[in-house]
Structure formats: C-alpha cells, structure tokens
Coordinates of C-alpha atoms and ligand atoms in Angstrom, one line a residue:
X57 CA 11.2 -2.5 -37.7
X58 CA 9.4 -4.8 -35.5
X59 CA 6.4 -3.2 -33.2
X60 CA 5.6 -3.4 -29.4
X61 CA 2.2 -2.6 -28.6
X62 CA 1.6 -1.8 -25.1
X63 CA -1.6 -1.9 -23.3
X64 CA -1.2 -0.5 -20.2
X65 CA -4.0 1.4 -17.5
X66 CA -6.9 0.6 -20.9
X67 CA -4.7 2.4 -23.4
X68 CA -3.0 1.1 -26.4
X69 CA 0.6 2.3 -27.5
X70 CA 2.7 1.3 -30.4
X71 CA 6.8 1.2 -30.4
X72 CA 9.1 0.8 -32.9
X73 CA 12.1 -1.1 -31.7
X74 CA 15.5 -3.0 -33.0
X75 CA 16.1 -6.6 -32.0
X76 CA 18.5 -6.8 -28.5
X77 CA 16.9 -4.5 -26.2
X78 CA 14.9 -5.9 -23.3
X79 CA 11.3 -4.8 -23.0
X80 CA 12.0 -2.7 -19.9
X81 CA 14.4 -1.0 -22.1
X82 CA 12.0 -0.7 -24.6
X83 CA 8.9 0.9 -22.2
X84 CA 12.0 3.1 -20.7
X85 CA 12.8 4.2 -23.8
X86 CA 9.2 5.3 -24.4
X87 CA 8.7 7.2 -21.6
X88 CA 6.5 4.1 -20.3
X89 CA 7.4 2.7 -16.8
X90 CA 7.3 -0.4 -15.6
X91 CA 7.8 -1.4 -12.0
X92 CA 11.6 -2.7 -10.9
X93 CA 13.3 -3.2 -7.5
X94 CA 16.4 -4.2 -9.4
X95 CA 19.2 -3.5 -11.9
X96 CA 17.2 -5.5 -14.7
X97 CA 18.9 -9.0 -13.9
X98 CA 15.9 -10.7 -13.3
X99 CA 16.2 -10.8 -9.2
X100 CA 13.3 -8.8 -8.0
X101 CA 9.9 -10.2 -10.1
X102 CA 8.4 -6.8 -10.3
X103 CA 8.6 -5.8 -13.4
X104 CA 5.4 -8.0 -15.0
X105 CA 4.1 -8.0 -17.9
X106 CA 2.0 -10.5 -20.2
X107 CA 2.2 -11.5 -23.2
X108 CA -1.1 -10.8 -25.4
X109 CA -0.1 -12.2 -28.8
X110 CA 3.1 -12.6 -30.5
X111 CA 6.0 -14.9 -30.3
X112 CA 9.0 -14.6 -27.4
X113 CA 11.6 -16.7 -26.3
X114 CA 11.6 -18.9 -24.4
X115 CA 11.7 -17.7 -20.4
X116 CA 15.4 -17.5 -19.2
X117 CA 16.9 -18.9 -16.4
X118 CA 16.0 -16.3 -14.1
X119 CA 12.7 -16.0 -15.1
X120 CA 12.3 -19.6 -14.5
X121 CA 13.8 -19.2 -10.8
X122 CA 11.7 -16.3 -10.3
X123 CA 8.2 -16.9 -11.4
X124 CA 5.9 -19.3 -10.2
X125 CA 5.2 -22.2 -13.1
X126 CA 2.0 -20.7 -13.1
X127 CA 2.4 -17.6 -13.6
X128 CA 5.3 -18.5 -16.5
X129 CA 2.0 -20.7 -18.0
X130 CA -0.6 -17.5 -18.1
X131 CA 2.0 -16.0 -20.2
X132 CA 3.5 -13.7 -17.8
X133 CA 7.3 -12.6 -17.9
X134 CA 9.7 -10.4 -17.0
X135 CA 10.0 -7.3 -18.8
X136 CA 14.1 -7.1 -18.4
X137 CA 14.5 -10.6 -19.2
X138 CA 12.1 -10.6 -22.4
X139 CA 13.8 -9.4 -25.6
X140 CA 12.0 -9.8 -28.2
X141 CA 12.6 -9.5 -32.1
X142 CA 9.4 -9.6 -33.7
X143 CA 6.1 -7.8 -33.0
X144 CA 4.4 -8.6 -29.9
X145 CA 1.7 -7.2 -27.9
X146 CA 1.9 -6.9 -24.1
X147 CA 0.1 -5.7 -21.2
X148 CA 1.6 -4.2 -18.4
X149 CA 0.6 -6.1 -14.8
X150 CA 2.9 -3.2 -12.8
X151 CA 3.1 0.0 -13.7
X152 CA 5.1 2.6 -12.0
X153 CA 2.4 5.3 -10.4
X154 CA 3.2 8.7 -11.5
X155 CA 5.5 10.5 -8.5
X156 CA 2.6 12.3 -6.5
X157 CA 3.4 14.7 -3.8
X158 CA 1.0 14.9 -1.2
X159 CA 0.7 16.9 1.6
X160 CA 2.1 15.5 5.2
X161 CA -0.9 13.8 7.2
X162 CA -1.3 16.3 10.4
X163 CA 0.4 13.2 12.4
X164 CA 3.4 12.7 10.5
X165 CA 5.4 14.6 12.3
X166 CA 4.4 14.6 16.1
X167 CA 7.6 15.2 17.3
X168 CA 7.7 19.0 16.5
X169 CA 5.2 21.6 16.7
X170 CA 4.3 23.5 13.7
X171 CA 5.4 26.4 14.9
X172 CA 9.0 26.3 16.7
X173 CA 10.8 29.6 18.7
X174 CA 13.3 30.7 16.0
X175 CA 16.1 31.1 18.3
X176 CA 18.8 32.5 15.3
X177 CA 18.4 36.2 15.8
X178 CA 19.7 37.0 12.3
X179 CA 16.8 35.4 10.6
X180 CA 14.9 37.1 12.7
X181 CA 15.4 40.5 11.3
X182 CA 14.8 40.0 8.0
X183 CA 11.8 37.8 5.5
X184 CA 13.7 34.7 4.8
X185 CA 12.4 31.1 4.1
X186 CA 13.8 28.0 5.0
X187 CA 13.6 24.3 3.6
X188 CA 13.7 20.8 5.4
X189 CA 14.7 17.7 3.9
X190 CA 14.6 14.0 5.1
X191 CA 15.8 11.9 1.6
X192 CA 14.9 8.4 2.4
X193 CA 15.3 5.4 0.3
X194 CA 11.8 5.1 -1.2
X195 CA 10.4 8.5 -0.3
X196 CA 11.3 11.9 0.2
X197 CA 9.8 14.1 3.1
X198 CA 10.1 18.4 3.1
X199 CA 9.1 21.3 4.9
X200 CA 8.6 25.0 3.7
X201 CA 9.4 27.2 7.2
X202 CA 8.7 30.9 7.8
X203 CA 12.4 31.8 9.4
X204 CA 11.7 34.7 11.0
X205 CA 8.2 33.6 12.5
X206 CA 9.3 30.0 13.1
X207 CA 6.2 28.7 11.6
X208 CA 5.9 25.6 9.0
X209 CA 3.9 26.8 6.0
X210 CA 3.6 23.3 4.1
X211 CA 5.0 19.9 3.8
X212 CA 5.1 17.7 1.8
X213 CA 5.8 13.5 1.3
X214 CA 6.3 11.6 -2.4
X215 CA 8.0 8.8 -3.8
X216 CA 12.2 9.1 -4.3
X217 CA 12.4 8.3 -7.9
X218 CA 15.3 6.9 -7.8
X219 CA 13.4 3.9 -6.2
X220 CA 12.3 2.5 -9.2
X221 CA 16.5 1.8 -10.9
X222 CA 16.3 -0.7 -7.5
X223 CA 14.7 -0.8 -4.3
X224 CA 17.7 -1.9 -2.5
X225 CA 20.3 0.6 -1.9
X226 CA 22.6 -1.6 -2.9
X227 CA 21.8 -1.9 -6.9
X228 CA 21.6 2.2 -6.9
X229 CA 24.9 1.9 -5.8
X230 CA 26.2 -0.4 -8.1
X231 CA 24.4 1.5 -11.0
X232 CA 26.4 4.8 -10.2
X233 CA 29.4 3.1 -9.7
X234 CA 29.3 1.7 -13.2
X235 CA 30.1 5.6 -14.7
X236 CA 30.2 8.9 -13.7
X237 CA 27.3 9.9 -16.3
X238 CA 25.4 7.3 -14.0
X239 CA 26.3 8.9 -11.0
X240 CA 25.1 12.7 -11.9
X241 CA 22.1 10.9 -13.3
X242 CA 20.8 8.8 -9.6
X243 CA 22.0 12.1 -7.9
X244 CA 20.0 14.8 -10.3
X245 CA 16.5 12.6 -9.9
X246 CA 15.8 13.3 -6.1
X247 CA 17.2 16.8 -6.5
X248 CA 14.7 17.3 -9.7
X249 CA 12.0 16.2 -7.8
X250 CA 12.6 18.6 -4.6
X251 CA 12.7 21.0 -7.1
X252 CA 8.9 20.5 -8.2
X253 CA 7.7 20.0 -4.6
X254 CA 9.2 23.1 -3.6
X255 CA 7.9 25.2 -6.5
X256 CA 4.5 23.9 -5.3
X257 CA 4.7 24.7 -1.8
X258 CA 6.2 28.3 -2.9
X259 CA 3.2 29.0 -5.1
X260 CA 0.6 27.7 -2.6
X261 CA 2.3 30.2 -0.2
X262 CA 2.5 33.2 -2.1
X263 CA 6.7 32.9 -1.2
X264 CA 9.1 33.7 -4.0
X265 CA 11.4 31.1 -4.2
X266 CA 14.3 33.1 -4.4
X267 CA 13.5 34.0 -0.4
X268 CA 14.7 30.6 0.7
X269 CA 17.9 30.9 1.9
X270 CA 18.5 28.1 3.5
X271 CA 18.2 24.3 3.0
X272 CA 19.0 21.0 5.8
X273 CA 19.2 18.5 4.8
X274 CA 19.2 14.3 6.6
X275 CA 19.4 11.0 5.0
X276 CA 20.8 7.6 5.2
X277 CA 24.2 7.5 4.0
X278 CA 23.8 6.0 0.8
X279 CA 21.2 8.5 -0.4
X280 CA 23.9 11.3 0.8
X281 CA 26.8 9.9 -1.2
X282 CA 24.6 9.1 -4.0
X283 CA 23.4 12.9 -3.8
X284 CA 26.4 14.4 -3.4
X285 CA 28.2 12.8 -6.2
X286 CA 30.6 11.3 -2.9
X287 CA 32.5 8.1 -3.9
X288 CA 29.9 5.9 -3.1
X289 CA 31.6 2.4 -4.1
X290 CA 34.1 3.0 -0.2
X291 CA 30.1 2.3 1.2
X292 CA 30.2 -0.6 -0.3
X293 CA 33.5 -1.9 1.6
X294 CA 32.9 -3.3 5.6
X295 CA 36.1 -1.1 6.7
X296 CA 34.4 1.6 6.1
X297 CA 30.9 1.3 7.6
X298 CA 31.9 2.5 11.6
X299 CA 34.0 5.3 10.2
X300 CA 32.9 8.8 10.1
X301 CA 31.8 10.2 7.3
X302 CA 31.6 13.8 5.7
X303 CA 29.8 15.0 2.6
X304 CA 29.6 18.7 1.6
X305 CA 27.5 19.8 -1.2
X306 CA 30.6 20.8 -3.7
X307 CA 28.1 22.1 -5.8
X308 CA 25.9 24.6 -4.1
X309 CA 25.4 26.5 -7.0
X310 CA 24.3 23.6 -9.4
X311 CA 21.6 23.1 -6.5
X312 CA 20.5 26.8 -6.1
X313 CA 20.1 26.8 -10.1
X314 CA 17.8 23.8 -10.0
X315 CA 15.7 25.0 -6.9
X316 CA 15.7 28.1 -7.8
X317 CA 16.4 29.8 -4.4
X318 CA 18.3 32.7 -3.3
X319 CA 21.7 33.1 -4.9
X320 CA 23.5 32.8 -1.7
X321 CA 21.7 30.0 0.0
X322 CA 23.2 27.9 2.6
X323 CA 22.5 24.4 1.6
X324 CA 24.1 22.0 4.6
X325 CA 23.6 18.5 4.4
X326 CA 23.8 17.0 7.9
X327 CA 26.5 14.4 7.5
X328 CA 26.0 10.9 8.9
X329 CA 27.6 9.3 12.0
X330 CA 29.3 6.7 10.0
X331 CA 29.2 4.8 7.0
X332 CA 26.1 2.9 7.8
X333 CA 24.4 4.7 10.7
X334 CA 23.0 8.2 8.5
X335 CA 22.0 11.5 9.6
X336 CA 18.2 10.7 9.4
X337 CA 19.1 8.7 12.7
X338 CA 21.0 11.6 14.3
X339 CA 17.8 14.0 13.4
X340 CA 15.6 11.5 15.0
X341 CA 17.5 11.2 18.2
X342 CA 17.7 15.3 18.3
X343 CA 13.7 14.9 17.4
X344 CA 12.4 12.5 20.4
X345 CA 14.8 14.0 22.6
X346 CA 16.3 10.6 23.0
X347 CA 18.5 11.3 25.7
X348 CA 17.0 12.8 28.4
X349 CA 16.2 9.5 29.4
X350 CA 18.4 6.2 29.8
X351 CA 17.0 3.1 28.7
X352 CA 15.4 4.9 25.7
X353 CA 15.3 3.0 22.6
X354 CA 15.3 4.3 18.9
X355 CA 14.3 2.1 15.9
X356 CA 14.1 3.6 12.4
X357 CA 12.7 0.7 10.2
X358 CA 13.7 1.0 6.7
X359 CA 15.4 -0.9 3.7
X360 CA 18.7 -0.1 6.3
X361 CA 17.1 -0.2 10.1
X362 CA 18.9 1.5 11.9
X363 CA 18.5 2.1 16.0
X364 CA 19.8 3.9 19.2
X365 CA 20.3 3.1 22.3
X366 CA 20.7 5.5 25.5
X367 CA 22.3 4.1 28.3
X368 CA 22.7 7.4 30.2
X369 CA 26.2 8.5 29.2
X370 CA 26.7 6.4 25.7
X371 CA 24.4 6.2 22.4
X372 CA 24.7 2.8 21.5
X373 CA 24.0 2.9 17.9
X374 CA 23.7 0.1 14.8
X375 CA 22.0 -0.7 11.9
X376 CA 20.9 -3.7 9.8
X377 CA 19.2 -4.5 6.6
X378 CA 15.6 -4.5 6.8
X379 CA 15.2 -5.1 2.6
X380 CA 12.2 -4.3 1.2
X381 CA 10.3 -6.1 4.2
X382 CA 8.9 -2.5 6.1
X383 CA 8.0 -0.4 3.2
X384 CA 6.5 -3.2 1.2
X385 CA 8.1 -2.7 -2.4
X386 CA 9.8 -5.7 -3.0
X387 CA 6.6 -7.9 -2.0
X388 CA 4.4 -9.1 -4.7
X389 CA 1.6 -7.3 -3.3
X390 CA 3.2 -5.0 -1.5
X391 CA 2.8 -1.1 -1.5
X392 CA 4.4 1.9 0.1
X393 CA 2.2 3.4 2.8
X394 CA -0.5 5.7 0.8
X395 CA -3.8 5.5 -0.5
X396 CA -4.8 2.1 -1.5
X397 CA -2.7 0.1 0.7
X398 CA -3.9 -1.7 3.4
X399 CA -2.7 -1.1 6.7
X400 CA -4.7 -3.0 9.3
X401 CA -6.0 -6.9 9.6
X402 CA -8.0 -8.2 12.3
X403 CA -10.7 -10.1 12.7
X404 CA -13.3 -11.6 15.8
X405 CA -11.2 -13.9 18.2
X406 CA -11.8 -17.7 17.5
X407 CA -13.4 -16.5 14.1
X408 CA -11.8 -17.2 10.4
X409 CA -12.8 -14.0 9.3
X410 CA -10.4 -11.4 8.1
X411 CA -11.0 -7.8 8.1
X412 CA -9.2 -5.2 6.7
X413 CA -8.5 -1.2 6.5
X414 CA -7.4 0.6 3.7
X415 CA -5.5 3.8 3.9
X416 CA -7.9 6.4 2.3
X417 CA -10.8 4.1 2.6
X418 CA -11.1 3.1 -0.8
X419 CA -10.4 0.2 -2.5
X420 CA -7.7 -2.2 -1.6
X421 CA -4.7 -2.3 -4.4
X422 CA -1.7 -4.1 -1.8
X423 CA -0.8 -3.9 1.8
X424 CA 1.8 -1.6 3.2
X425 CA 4.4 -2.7 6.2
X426 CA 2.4 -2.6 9.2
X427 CA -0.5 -4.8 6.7
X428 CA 2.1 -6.8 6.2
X429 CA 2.8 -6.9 10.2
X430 CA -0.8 -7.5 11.3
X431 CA -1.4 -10.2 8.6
X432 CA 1.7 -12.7 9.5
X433 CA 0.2 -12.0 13.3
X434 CA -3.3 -12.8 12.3
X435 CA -2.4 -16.1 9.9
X436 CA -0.2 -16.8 13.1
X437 CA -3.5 -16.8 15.5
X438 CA -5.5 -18.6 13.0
X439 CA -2.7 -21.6 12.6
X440 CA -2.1 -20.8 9.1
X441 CA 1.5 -20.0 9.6
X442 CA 3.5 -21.8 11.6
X443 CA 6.6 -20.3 13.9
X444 CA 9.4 -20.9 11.0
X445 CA 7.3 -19.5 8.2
X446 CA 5.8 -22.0 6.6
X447 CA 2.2 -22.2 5.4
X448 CA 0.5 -25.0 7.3
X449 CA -1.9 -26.2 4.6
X450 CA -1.4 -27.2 1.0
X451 CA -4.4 -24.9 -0.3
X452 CA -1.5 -22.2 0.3
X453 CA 1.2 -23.7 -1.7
X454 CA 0.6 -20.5 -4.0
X455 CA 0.5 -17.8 -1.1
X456 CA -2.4 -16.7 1.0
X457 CA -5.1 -14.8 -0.8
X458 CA -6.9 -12.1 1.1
X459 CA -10.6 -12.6 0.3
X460 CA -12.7 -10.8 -0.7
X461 CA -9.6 -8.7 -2.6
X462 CA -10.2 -8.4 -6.3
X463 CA -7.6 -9.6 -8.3
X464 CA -6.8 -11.2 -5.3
X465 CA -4.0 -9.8 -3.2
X466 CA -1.9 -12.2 -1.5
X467 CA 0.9 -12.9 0.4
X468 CA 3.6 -15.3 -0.9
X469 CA 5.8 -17.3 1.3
X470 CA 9.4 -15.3 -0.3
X471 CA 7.3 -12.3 1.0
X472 CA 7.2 -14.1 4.7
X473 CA 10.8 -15.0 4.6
X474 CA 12.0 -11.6 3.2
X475 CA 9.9 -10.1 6.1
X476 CA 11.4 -12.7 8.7
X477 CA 15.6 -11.9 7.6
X478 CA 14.4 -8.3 8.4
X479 CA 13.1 -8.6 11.6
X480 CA 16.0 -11.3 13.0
X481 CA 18.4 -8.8 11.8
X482 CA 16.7 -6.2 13.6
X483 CA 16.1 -8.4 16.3
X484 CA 19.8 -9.2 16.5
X485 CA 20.8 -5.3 16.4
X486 CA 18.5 -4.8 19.6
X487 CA 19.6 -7.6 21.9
X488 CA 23.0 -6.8 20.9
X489 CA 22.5 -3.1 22.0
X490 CA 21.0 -4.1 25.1
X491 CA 24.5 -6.1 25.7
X492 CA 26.9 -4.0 25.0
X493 CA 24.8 -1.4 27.6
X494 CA 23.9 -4.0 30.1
X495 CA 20.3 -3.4 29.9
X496 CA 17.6 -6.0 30.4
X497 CA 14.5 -5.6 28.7
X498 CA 12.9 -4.5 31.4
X499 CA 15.5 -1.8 31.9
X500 CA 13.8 -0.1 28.9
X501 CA 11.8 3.2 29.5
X502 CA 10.9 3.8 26.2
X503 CA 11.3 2.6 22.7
X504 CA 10.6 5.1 20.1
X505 CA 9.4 3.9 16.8
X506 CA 10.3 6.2 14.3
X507 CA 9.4 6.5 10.3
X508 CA 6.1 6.0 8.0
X509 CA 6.3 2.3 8.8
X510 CA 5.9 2.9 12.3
X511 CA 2.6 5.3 12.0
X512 CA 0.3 2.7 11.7
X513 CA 1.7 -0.5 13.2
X514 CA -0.8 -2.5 15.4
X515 CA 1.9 -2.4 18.8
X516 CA 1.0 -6.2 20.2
X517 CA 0.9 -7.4 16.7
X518 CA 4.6 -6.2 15.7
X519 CA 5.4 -7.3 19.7
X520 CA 3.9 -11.1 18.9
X521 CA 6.2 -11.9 15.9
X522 CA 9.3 -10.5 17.4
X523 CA 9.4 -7.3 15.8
X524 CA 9.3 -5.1 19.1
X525 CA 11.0 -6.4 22.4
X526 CA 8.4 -7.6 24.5
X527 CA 7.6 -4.7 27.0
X528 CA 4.2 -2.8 28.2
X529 CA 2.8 -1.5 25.2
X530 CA 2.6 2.2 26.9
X531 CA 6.4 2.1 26.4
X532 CA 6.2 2.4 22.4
X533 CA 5.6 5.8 20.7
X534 CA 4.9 5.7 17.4
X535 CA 6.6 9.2 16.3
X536 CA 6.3 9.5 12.7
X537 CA 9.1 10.8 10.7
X538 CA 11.6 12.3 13.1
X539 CA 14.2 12.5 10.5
X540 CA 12.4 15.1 9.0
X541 CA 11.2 16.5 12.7
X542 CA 15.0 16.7 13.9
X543 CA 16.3 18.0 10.3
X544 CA 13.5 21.2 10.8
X545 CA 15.1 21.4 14.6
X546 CA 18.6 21.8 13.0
X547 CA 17.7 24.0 10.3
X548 CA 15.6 26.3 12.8
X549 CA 17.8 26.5 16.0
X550 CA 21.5 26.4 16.6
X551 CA 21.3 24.5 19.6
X552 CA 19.9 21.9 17.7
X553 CA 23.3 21.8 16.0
X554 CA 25.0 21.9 19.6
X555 CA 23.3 18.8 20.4
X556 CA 24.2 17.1 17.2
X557 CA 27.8 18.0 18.1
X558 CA 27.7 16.2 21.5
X559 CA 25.7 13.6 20.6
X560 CA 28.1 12.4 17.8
X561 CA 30.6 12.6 21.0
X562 CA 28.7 10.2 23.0
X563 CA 27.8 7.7 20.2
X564 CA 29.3 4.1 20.1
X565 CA 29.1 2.5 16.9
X566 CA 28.6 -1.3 16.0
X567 CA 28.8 -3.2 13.3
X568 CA 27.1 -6.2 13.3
X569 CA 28.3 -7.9 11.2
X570 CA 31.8 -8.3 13.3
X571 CA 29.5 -8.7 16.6
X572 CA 30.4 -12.5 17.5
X573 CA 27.0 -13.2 18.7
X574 CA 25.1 -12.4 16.1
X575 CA 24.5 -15.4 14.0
X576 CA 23.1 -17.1 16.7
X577 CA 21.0 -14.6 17.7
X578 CA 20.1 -14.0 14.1
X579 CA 19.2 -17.5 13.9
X580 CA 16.9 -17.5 17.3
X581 CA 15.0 -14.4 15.8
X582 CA 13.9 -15.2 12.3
X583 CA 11.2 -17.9 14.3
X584 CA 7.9 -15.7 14.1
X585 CA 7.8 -15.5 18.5
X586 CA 8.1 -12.8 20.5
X587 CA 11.8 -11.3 20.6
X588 CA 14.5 -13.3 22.4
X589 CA 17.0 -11.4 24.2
X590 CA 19.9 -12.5 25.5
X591 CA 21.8 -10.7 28.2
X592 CA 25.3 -11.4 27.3
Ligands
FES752 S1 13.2 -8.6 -12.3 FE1 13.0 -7.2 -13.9 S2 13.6 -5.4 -12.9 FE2 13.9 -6.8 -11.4

C-alpha cells in the first residue's frame, strides 16, 4: 500500500492509503485536519498543502482556476483535488487549530449585566442552573447562570466545528441533505462541543451538571434546522425564506444524555422570525432594547447579515449574504477574531507606513474582519486601491503584502471583491430598509452594531468604504454579541419572552432578493465610497 507522509506543525506522520481517495480524505481519515470552507470541490483554496517529494497528477481544472500559477509552480495544491496513488510526502500550509474555548472577553457582552433580577419566582425557590446559547455559523458563544441569584458564573466563546465541512452555510446544507446519517452527523458536532464547554464551566464552578435545568437557545436559521435535524433542504427554496418558521427540539432527551443535565430539563430553542431572518437577530433586538427608540438601526454582520429597523410602530427586518467577508475564513489570510489576528491598521497621515495591532499582542498569523476593514480603508488613503477594487499598481498583481509580516500576509484582490459583494449587499439591505420606512439617513438615532465583528471595527474606517451609513460616529454602538445577551434575557425573565412575542407581531419581513430596486442599488454599493442611499 502506497504511504503519505505528512509533515505538519514540525512533526512527521506516515499513512497507509488505497489509490482513489483525495488527500483531504486521506488527513480526515487520520484524524489530521486540514483547513476547508467547502464541500471538497475545489471552490474555496483553503485547504493547502505542498508537495515535498513524490509524484501527483497533474493539477485539475479547479486547481488551475483556483491557485495562482505561482503558487501551482512552488508545488502547492489542493488537498481535495490531489489523489494520489503512489507515495508522496506533503506538508500541510493550513491546518485546522484545535477547537479552543476561551473565556468571553469582559466586553463581549455589554448589553447585559452579569448579574440580571431573576424575575421567575419558581427558580427562585430552589438551586437550579441555567444555560445560554448563541450557535453562530463559525463560532459558538455560552453562558453558565445562577437561576435563583440571577448571576452569570462563566462564559464562554470557541470555534463551531462544523465550520470546517464549509464556511458557507450553504455547503453544510447541501452535505446534510445528501443523507440522513449526514444530517445527525453536522447536528451532533455543535451539540458535542457545548457538551465539553459546559462540563468545563460546571467543574470551574463547583455546579453539578445535573443542576442545569434549563437551556435557550438563538441562532441563525440554518444552524437551527441543521441542529434540530429540521428539513433543512425547504431553506434552501426562496418561497420559503419570509415564512415563519418553528423548530422544537424533538429530541430533548438525546440532548440531556449528551450534556449531561438534569433529567427533566427544559431545552427551548428560540425559533427564528422566518426562513432567513434567525433568532440570534430577535435576541439582539430584545438585547439593545431596539425599540424604545424609532430610527434605531440593527446590523448583525455575519456569513448571513442580517438587520432591523425601528420605525416606531414596524421592525423592518432583512438579511443578506455577507460570505466569508466579516469573519475572515474564506480570505487567504484571513482569521476569525482571536489571538493572532490582526485587528487594527493605521498609520501617520501623508506617510506610507503601515502599522498594525494584533489581538493578544503577539505575533501576527492573518487579519480578522475589522483588519480586513481598516486595511481596504488605509490602501484606499494611500492610492493603492482604487474605488472599484482594483489594485492601482502592477507590483500588486499578486495581492498586497503587509510588511514587515513573516511569511508575509497579504491581501488578494478575490479577498477585496469577496469583501465588496458583502458590503453592497448589506448596503442594499439598509437603503432598502430606510425605504420601505421613509427614513432618511439623517432620521437615524442609532445604529447598533452587533456581533464579534463589530467589537473591534475602526467606526470612520467601516463609514469610508460604505460599510456603515454615513452618520455622526456617536450614533454607532458597538454591542458585542447580543444574540447571546438577548438569549440570557429570555432564558432569565419571562418578560423577555413577552417581548419576543410582540416584537415578532410588529416585524415586517423582506426579501431582497424580490425588492425591485435592489440590483441597482447593489450595483452603486460594491464602489469602495461611502454608502449611497436612496430615498425611494
Ligand atoms: S478547495 Fe479544497 S476544501 Fe475547498
């Protein structure tokens, strides 16, 4: 049997192998991960690897569309396009990290207090423990609350795992529609790792597990069907994206077992507004209060963006795909918001110089989405990027490397584009929110950005390119996660609930995609200008 040998983070592996399977199956098979934003077909470029010695075929035609001639020439390929059939020796350029919980930064959650009026009198009278969840796309977010005191004991943020079967929603839905045995399998990883995080944040608090009797939960739709074992392929069909939607956990049972909680638990998962617009955005409304005041704005970036509107009496709500553009996975040098990434360019006015922060100070491994923000703005300044995208000199025909980065990271023009379709989609969702409510800019009191994206963004920066509407910076809050803020307000107080009620009540749903002016104002938005909006 022919051998892979595997370098990968300075050690060597060998694996056995029969002619036919891919490389990625190979590594997957081995326990070895590779990094992947799709279903294997070649579409993403992420999952790298180069060839040390042996002989391959040669690249297919996706590899060849994909990769840069250069890279194809250094020996570099794609791990789901290579199969191999005699020995070969690889190294592996992207590895998947290891999932790592870590514990919520203080300011992830400004919306809510850590300590919150438990206004169920039940709980009150007896020791019971309560869990949050927000299940996003690429990470998941939970809370560990005292009940009876109202008080959060720890949270906790780490990668979904199901992130790296596709970073696109779409390919995890397409891989559980291909079989049941697929399904149970996307829904049982999230579930397995809430499982581990809550076992941790049980033992650090001295709480037996089996004292948590009840679990919220919020997330986009698509995570909700995939964890519920819903049918998820109806998502999939336009029809049904401004219909309500309902998922129950079936199964409550199957998830005590596997969290290990109290027998009788109450596990409710908040269902979303409609096929597209989730109950992350429902929690996030409930979370910044949203509307107590008209002319508030709500924008959730995400692989689906999705935003609010309060007009006073209607919440004008609608989302759009934002792709991999705000949490940086699909970017060659991209990198979820977490140690390592950068998060902050700048640099003295007039100057050519480029500075740059990195989230936990140490050294720089990729940028994250508001990097990505503050470096389009900055190459904007300096006349390296011109309004459509485009890089303005030749040196950059291979991307823009960040100096003094090392390897260098860089930013490719496909990462510029990917991030320009997200933010004329979004900018298209918010003019045509401001229509349908006859709002000017202007009219705006406040525009909440919500989600890890949002922490960090550099407000004139993201207002510059057209990412925010152009109003006094004062107006923006950065609010952090408020899915997992409003999901702790429904899991701690039934009014909480009462306001979900009537907010689902006042909500008006669009769909863009049937909104006649939205090419055109699709097509205004993807220049790299501050945000035109129309009032229609
Ligand atoms: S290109 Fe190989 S997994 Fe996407």
């Amino acid at each position: 049997m022919p051998k892979l040998t595997v370098t990968v983070s300075g050690s060597v592996q060998a694996i056995q192998f029969s002619p036919g399977s891919s490389v990625r199956e190979i590594l997957e098979g081995a326990g070895i991960g590779v990094r992947a934003g799709c279903r294997g077909n070649g579409a993403c470029g992420l999952c790298l690897v180069e060839i040390e010695t042996g002989e391959t075929p040669p690249p297919t035609k996706n590899e060849r569309f994909t990769l840069p001639p250069e890279q194809l020439a250094r020996n570099v390929r794609l791990a789901c396009q290579l199969l191999p059939a005699n020995d070969l020796h690889i190294r592996i350029i992207n590895t998947v990290s290891k999932p790592a919980w870590r514990d919520l930064a203080p300011d992830y959650l400004p919306c809510t207090p850590s300590h919150f009026v438990p206004t169920d009198g039940k709980l009150q009278a007896e020791t019971a423990y309560g869990l949050a969840i927000d299940l996003g796309t690429t990470q998941i977010s939970l809370s560990l609350w005292d009940l009876k005191r109202g008080h959060r004991l720890h949270g906790r943020v780490g990668p979904n795992p199901q992130s790296t079967y596709g970073t696109d929603i779409v390919a995890r839905l397409i891989i559980a529609g291909d079989s049941p045995e697929n399904a149970r399998w996307l829904a049982r990883l999230p579930l397995d790792a809430v499982a581990e995080a809550l076992q941790e944040m049980c033992s650090r608090s001295s709480v037996p597990p089996q004292q948590v009797v009840k679990v919220a939960l919020v997330g986009n739709t698509a995570m909700l069907a995939l964890l519920t074992g819903a049918d998820s392929r109806q998502l999939l069909q336009p029809q049904n994206w401004t219909r309500p939607v309902e998922y129950r956990v079936e199964q409550a049972q199957a998830w005590v077992s596997v969290l290990r909680i109290h027998p009788q638990a109450t596990v409710e998962v908040i269902s979303p507004l409609a096929g597209f617009v989730g109950s992350d955005l429902l929690a996030g409304v409930v979370a910044t209060r949203l509307a107590d005041q008209p002319g508030s704005l709500l924008i959730d970036f995400g692989t689906n963006s999705e935003m609010a509107l309060w007009d006073g009496r209607t919440l004008w709500v609608t989302s759009a795909a934002g792709g991999p553009a705000f949490e940086s996975c699909g970017m060659q040098c991209g990198m979820p918001a977490e140690p390592g990434a950068i998060y902050r360019f700048g640099g003295p006015p007039g100057s050519d110089e480029l500075n740059f922060q990195v989230l936990g100070g140490g050294e720089a491994k990729g940028f994250c989405g508001s990097g990505l923000v503050d470096l389009i703005a900055c190459l904007r300044d300096r006349g390296e990027l011109t309004s459509t995208g485009s890089f303005s000199s030749p040196r950059h025909k291979d991307g823009y490397a960040i100096p003094p980065t090392d390897p260098a990271i860089r930013i490719v023009k496909k990462d510029v584009d990917t991030f320009q379709r997200a933010k004329a989609a979004i900018g298209a969702g918010i003019s045509t929110l401001l229509a349908r409510a006859r709002l000017s800019t202007k009219e705006l009191s406040r525009i909440c950005v919500c989600g890890v994206f949002g922490q960090n963004l550099e407000v004139r920066n993201a207002q510059r390119i057209g990412l925010l509407p152009d109003t006094p910076p004062e107006l923006v809050e950065l609010c952090g996660n408020t899915a997992l803020a409003g999901c702790e307000r429904l899991l701690l107080s039934p009014e909480g609930t009462a306001e979900l009620v009537s907010l689902r009540e006042q909500a008006a749903i669009i769909n863009l995609s049937q909104a006649f002016e939205f090419d055109s104002l699709f097509l205004e938005n993807l220049y790299l200008q501050p945000l035109r909006v129309e009032k229609l």
